[in-house]
Amino acid sequence: MKVVDEHVEVTDEEASGGVKGHNVRYVLAFSLIAAVVVMSIAWIVPALLK
């Protein structure tokens, strides 16, 4: 961060305020698989109980 002509200039990384990446693809893959499993169970169990 640096002050230039009475305003502050920051880099893209400083402005984002966070870390990019960090296993986001694994969280998305796990949640997709979990959703498919839960929806399959919700469909299969009632069909088997009829």
Short mmCIF file of C-alpha atoms in Angstrom, two decimals:
data_model
loop_
_atom_site.label_atom_id
_atom_site.label_comp_id
_atom_site.label_asym_id
_atom_site.label_seq_id
_atom_site.Cartn_x
_atom_site.Cartn_y
_atom_site.Cartn_z
CA MET A 1 0.00 0.00 0.00
CA LYS A 2 1.31 3.43 -0.83
CA VAL A 3 -0.06 6.95 -0.71
CA VAL A 4 0.07 8.90 -3.98
CA ASP A 5 -1.36 12.42 -4.29
CA GLU A 6 -3.66 12.09 -1.27
CA HIS A 7 -5.07 8.69 -2.23
CA VAL A 8 -4.04 5.13 -1.47
CA GLU A 9 -2.96 2.72 -4.18
CA VAL A 10 -3.08 -1.01 -3.48
CA THR A 11 -2.19 -4.06 -5.52
CA ASP A 12 -4.83 -6.54 -6.76
CA GLU A 13 -3.83 -9.01 -4.04
CA GLU A 14 -4.14 -6.40 -1.29
CA ALA A 15 -7.50 -5.23 -2.61
CA SER A 16 -9.00 -8.72 -2.75
CA GLY A 17 -8.33 -9.20 0.96
CA GLY A 18 -8.28 -12.96 0.67
CA VAL A 19 -6.50 -15.97 -0.66
CA LYS A 20 -7.57 -17.41 -3.97
CA GLY A 21 -7.79 -21.13 -4.51
CA HIS A 22 -7.34 -23.25 -1.40
CA ASN A 23 -9.13 -26.43 -2.39
CA VAL A 24 -12.30 -24.79 -3.70
CA ARG A 25 -12.57 -27.48 -6.37
CA TYR A 26 -12.56 -30.19 -3.70
CA VAL A 27 -15.32 -28.48 -1.72
CA LEU A 28 -17.43 -28.15 -4.87
CA ALA A 29 -16.80 -31.77 -5.89
CA PHE A 30 -17.64 -33.08 -2.42
CA SER A 31 -20.84 -31.04 -2.20
CA LEU A 32 -21.92 -32.20 -5.67
CA ILE A 33 -21.34 -35.84 -4.79
CA ALA A 34 -23.11 -35.41 -1.45
CA ALA A 35 -26.12 -33.80 -3.17
CA VAL A 36 -26.35 -36.65 -5.69
CA VAL A 37 -26.14 -39.28 -2.94
CA VAL A 38 -28.76 -37.58 -0.74
CA MET A 39 -31.17 -37.09 -3.65
CA SER A 40 -30.67 -40.69 -4.78
CA ILE A 41 -31.43 -41.97 -1.27
CA ALA A 42 -34.51 -39.75 -1.10
CA TRP A 43 -35.74 -41.30 -4.36
CA ILE A 44 -34.68 -44.95 -3.89
CA VAL A 45 -35.81 -45.53 -0.29
CA PRO A 46 -39.47 -44.61 -0.84
CA ALA A 47 -39.52 -46.66 -4.06
CA LEU A 48 -38.25 -49.72 -2.16
CA LEU A 49 -40.80 -49.26 0.63
CA LYS A 50 -43.81 -49.38 -1.71
#
